[in-house]
PDB file of C-alpha atoms in Angstrom:
ATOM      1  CA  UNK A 186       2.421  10.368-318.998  1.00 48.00           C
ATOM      2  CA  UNK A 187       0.603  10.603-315.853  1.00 53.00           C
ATOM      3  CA  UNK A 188       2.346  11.624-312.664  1.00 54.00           C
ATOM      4  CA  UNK A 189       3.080   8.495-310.294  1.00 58.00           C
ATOM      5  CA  UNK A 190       1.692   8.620-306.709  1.00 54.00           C
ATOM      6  CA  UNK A 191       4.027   7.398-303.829  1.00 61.00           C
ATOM      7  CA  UNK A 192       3.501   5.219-301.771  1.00 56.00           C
ATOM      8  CA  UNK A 193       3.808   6.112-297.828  1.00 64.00           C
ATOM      9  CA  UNK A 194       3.901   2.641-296.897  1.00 66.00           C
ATOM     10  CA  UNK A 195       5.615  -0.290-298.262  1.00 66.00           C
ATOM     11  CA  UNK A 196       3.851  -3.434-299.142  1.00 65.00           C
ATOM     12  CA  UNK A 197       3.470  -6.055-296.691  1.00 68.00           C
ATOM     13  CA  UNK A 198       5.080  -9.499-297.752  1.00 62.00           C
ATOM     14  CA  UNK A 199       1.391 -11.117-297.694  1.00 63.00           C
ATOM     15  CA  UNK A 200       0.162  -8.335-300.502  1.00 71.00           C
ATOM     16  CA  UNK A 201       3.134  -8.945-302.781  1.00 68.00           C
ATOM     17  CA  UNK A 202       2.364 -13.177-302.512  1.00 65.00           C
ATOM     18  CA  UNK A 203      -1.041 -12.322-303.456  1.00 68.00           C
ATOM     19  CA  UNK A 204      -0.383 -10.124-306.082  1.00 72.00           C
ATOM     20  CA  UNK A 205       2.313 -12.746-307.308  1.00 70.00           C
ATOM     21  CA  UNK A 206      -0.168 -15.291-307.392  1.00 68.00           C
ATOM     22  CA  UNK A 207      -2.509 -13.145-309.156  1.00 70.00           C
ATOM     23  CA  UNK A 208      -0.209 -12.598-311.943  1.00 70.00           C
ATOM     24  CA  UNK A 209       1.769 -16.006-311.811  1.00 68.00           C
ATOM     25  CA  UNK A 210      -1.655 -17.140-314.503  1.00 63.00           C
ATOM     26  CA  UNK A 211      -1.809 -14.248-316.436  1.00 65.00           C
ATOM     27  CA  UNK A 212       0.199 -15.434-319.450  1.00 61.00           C
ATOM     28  CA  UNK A 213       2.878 -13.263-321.356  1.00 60.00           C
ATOM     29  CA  UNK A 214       0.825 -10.522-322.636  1.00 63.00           C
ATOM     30  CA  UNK A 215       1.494  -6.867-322.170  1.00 70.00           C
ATOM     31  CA  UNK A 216      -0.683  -6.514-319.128  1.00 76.00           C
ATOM     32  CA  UNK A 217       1.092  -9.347-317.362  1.00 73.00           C
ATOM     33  CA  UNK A 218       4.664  -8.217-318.182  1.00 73.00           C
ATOM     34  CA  UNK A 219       3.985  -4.991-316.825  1.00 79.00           C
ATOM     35  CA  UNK A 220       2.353  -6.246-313.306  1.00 77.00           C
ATOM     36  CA  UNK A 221       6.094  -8.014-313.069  1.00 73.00           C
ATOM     37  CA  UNK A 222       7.802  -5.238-313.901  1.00 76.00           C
ATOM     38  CA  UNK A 223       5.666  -3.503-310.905  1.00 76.00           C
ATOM     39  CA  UNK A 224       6.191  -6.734-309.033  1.00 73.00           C
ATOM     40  CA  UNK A 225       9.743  -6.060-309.182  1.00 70.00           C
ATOM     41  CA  UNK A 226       9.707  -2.224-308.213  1.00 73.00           C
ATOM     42  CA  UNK A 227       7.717  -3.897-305.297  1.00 70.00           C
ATOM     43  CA  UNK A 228      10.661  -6.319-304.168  1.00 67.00           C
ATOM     44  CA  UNK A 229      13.318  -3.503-304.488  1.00 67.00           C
ATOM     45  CA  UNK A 230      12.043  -1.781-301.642  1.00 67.00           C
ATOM     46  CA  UNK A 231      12.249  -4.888-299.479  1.00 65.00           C
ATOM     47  CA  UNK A 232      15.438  -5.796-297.266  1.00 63.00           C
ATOM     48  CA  UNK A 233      16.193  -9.474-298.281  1.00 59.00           C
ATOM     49  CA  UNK A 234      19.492 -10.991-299.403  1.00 60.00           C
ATOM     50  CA  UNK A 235      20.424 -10.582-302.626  1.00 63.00           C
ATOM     51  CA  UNK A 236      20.602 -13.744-304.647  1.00 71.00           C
ATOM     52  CA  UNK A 237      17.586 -14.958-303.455  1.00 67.00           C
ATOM     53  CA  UNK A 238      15.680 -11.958-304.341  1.00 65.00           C
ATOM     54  CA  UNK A 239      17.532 -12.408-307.913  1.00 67.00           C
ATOM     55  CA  UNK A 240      16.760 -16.001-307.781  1.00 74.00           C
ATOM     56  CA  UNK A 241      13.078 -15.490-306.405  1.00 71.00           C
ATOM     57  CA  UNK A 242      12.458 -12.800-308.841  1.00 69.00           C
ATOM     58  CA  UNK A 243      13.750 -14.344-312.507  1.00 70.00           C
ATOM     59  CA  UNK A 244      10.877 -17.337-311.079  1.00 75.00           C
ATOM     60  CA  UNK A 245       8.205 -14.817-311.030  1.00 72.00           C
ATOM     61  CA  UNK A 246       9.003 -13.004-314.115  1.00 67.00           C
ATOM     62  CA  UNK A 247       8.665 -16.699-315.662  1.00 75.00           C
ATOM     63  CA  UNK A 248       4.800 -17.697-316.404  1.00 75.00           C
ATOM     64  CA  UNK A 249       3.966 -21.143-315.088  1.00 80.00           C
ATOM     65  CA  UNK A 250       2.856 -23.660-317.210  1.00 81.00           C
ATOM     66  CA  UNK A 251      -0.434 -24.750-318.486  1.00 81.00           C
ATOM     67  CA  UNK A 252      -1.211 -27.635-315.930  1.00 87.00           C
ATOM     68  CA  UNK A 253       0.545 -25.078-313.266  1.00 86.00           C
ATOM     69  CA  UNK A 254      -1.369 -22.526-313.957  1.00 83.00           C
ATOM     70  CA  UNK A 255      -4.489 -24.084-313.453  1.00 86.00           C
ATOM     71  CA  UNK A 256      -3.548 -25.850-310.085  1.00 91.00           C
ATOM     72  CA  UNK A 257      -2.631 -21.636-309.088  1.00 88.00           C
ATOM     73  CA  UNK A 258      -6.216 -20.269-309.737  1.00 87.00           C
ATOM     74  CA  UNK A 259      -7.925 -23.499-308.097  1.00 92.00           C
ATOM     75  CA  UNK A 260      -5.598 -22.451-304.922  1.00 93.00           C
ATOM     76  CA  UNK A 261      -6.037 -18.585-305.164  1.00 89.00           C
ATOM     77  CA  UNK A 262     -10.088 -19.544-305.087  1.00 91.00           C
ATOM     78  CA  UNK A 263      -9.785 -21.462-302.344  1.00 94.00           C
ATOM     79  CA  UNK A 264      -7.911 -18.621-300.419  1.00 91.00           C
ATOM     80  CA  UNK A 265     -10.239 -15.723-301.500  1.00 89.00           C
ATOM     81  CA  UNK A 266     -13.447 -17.792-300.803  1.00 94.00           C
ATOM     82  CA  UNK A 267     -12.006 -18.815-297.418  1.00 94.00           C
ATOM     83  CA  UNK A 268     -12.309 -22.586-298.352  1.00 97.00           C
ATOM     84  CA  UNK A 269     -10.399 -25.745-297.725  1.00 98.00           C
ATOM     85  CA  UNK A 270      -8.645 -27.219-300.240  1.00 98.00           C
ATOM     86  CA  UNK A 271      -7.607 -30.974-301.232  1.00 98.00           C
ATOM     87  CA  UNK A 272      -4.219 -31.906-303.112  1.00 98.00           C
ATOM     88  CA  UNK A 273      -3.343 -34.611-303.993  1.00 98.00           C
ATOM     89  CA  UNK A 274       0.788 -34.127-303.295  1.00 97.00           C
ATOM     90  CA  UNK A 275       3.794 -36.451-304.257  1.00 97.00           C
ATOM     91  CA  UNK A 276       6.672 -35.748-301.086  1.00 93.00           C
ATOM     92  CA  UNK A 277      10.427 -35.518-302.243  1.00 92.00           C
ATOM     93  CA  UNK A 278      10.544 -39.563-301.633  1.00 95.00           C
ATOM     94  CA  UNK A 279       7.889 -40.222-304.284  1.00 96.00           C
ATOM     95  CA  UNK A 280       4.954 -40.747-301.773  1.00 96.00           C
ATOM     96  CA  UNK A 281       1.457 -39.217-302.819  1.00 97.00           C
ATOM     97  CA  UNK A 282      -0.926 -38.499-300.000  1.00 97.00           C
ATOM     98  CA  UNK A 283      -4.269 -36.610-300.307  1.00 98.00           C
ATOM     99  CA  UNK A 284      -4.531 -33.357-297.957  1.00 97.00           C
ATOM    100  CA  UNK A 285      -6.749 -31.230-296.833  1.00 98.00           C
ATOM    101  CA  UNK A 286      -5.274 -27.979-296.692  1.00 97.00           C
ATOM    102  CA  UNK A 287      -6.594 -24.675-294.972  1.00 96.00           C
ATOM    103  CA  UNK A 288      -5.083 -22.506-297.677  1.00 94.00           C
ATOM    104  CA  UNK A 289      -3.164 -19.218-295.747  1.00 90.00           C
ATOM    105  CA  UNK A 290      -0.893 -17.928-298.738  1.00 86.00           C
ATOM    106  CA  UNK A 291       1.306 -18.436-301.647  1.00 85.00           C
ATOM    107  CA  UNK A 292       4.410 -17.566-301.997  1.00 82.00           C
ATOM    108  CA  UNK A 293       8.078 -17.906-304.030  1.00 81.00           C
ATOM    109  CA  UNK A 294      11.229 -18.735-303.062  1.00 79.00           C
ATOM    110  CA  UNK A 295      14.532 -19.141-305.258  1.00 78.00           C
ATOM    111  CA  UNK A 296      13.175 -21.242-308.010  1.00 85.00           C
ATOM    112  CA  UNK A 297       9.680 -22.658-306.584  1.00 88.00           C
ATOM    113  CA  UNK A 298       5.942 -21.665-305.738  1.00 89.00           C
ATOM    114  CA  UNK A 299       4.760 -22.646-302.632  1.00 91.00           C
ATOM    115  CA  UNK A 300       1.360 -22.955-301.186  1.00 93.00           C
ATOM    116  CA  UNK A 301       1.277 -22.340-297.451  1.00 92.00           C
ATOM    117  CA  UNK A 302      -1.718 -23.389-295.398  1.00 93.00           C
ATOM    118  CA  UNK A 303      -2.435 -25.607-291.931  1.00 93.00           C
ATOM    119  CA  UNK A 304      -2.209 -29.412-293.222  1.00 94.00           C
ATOM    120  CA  UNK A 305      -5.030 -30.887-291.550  1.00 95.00           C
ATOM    121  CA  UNK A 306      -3.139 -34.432-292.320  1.00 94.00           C
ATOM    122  CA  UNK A 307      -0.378 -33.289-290.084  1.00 92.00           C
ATOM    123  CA  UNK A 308      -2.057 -30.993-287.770  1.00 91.00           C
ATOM    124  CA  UNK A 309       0.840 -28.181-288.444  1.00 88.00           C
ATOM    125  CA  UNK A 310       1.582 -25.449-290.932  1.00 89.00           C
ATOM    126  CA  UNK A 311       3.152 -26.828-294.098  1.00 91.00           C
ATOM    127  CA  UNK A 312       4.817 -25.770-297.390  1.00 92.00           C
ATOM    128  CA  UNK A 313       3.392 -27.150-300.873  1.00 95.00           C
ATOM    129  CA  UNK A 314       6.100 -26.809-303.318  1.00 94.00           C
ATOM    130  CA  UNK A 315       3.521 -26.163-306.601  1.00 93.00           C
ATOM    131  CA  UNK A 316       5.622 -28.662-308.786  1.00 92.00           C
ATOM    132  CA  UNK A 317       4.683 -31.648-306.684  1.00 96.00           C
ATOM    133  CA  UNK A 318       1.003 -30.726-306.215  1.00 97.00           C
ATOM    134  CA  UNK A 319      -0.315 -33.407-308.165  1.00 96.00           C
ATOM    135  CA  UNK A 320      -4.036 -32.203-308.384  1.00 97.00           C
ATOM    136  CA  UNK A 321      -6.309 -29.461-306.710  1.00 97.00           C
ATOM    137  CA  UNK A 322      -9.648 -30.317-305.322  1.00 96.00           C
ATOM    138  CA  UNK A 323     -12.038 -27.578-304.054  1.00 93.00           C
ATOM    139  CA  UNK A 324     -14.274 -28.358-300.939  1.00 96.00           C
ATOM    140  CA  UNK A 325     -17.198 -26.577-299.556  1.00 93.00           C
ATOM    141  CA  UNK A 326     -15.612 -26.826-296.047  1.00 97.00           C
ATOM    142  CA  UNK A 327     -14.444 -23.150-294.405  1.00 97.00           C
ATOM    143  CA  UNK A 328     -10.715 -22.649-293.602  1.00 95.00           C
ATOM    144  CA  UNK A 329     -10.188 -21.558-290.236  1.00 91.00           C
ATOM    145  CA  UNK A 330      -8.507 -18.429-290.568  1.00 85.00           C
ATOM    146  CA  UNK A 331      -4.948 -17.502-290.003  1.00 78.00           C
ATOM    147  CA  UNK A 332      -2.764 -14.611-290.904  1.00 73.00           C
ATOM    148  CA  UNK A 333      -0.773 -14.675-293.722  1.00 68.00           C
ATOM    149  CA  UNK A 334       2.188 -12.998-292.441  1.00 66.00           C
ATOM    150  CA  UNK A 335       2.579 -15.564-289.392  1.00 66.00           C
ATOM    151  CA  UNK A 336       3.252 -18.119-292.055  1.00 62.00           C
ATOM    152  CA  UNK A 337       5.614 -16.280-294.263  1.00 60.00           C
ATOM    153  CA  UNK A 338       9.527 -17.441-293.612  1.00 57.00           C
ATOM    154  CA  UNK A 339      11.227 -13.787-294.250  1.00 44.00           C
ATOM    155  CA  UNK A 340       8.878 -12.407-291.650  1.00 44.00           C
ATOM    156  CA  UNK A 341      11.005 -13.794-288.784  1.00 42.00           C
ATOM    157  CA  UNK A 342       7.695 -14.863-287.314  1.00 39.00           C
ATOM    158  CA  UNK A 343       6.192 -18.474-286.629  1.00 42.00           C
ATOM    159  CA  UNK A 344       2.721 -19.642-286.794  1.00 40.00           C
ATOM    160  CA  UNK A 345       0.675 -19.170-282.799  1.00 39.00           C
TER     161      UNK A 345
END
């Protein structure tokens, strides 16, 4: 086997929810269980607590769904291309709205995907749990830009 080249720097939170994402679709072929198995050598080298890196990273080793998995590469287009998209999302109370969402990141936490973007509904940076996104729409509208890792809880940071 090949030697392995070290890396200098660690990953920043914003590559490992893209490469999550990226993988989340893949299916459980060889290919995919390897990129978790990286995925995992990725999170040991992070500082977060414990259980919810146990927690956060049994949910990623787990593909999603059918239905899931298609809502995930409508949202990871709309990121890469820069583009708004529209979901149709059921709150905890049982209320669907539609949204139009400037799409920042994805990410996991404990048990759930989330996508994280500016709700243009609300005006304000929001959470999309990916079990309660109803239906993905994509739009031809630009997403202003913001930085991932202003968005991203375990960064300590909130959104300017």
């Amino acid at each position: 086997m090949a030697d392995v080249m070290k890396l200098t720097a660690p990953l920043t939170t914003a590559e490992i929810a893209a490469l999550a994402l990226s993988m989340a679709h893949l299916g459980s072929g060889p290919q995919a269980n390897a990129a978790r198995s990286g995925l995992r050598h990725a999170f040991e080298q992070m500082e977060l607590d414990d259980d919810i890196v146990a927690t956060t990273l049994a949910t990623l080793t787990e593909p999603m769904s059918a239905p899931t998995a298609d809502r995930a590469r409508t949202i990871a287009t709309a990121i890469t291309s820069g583009l708004v998209i529209r979901l149709h999302y059921q709150d905890v109370s049982g209320r669907v709205t539609v949204r139009d969402v400037d799409p920042v990141t994805c990410m996991v936490h404990r048990e759930y995907w989330y996508l994280v973007g500016m709700c243009r509904l609300r005006g304000a940076i929001r959470a999309f749990r990916f079990d309660r996104i109803i239906a993905t729409e994509p739009t031809f509208m630009p997403a202003r830009p913001h930085r991932a890792e202003a968005f991203l809880p375990f960064q300590g940071k909130r959104a300017a």
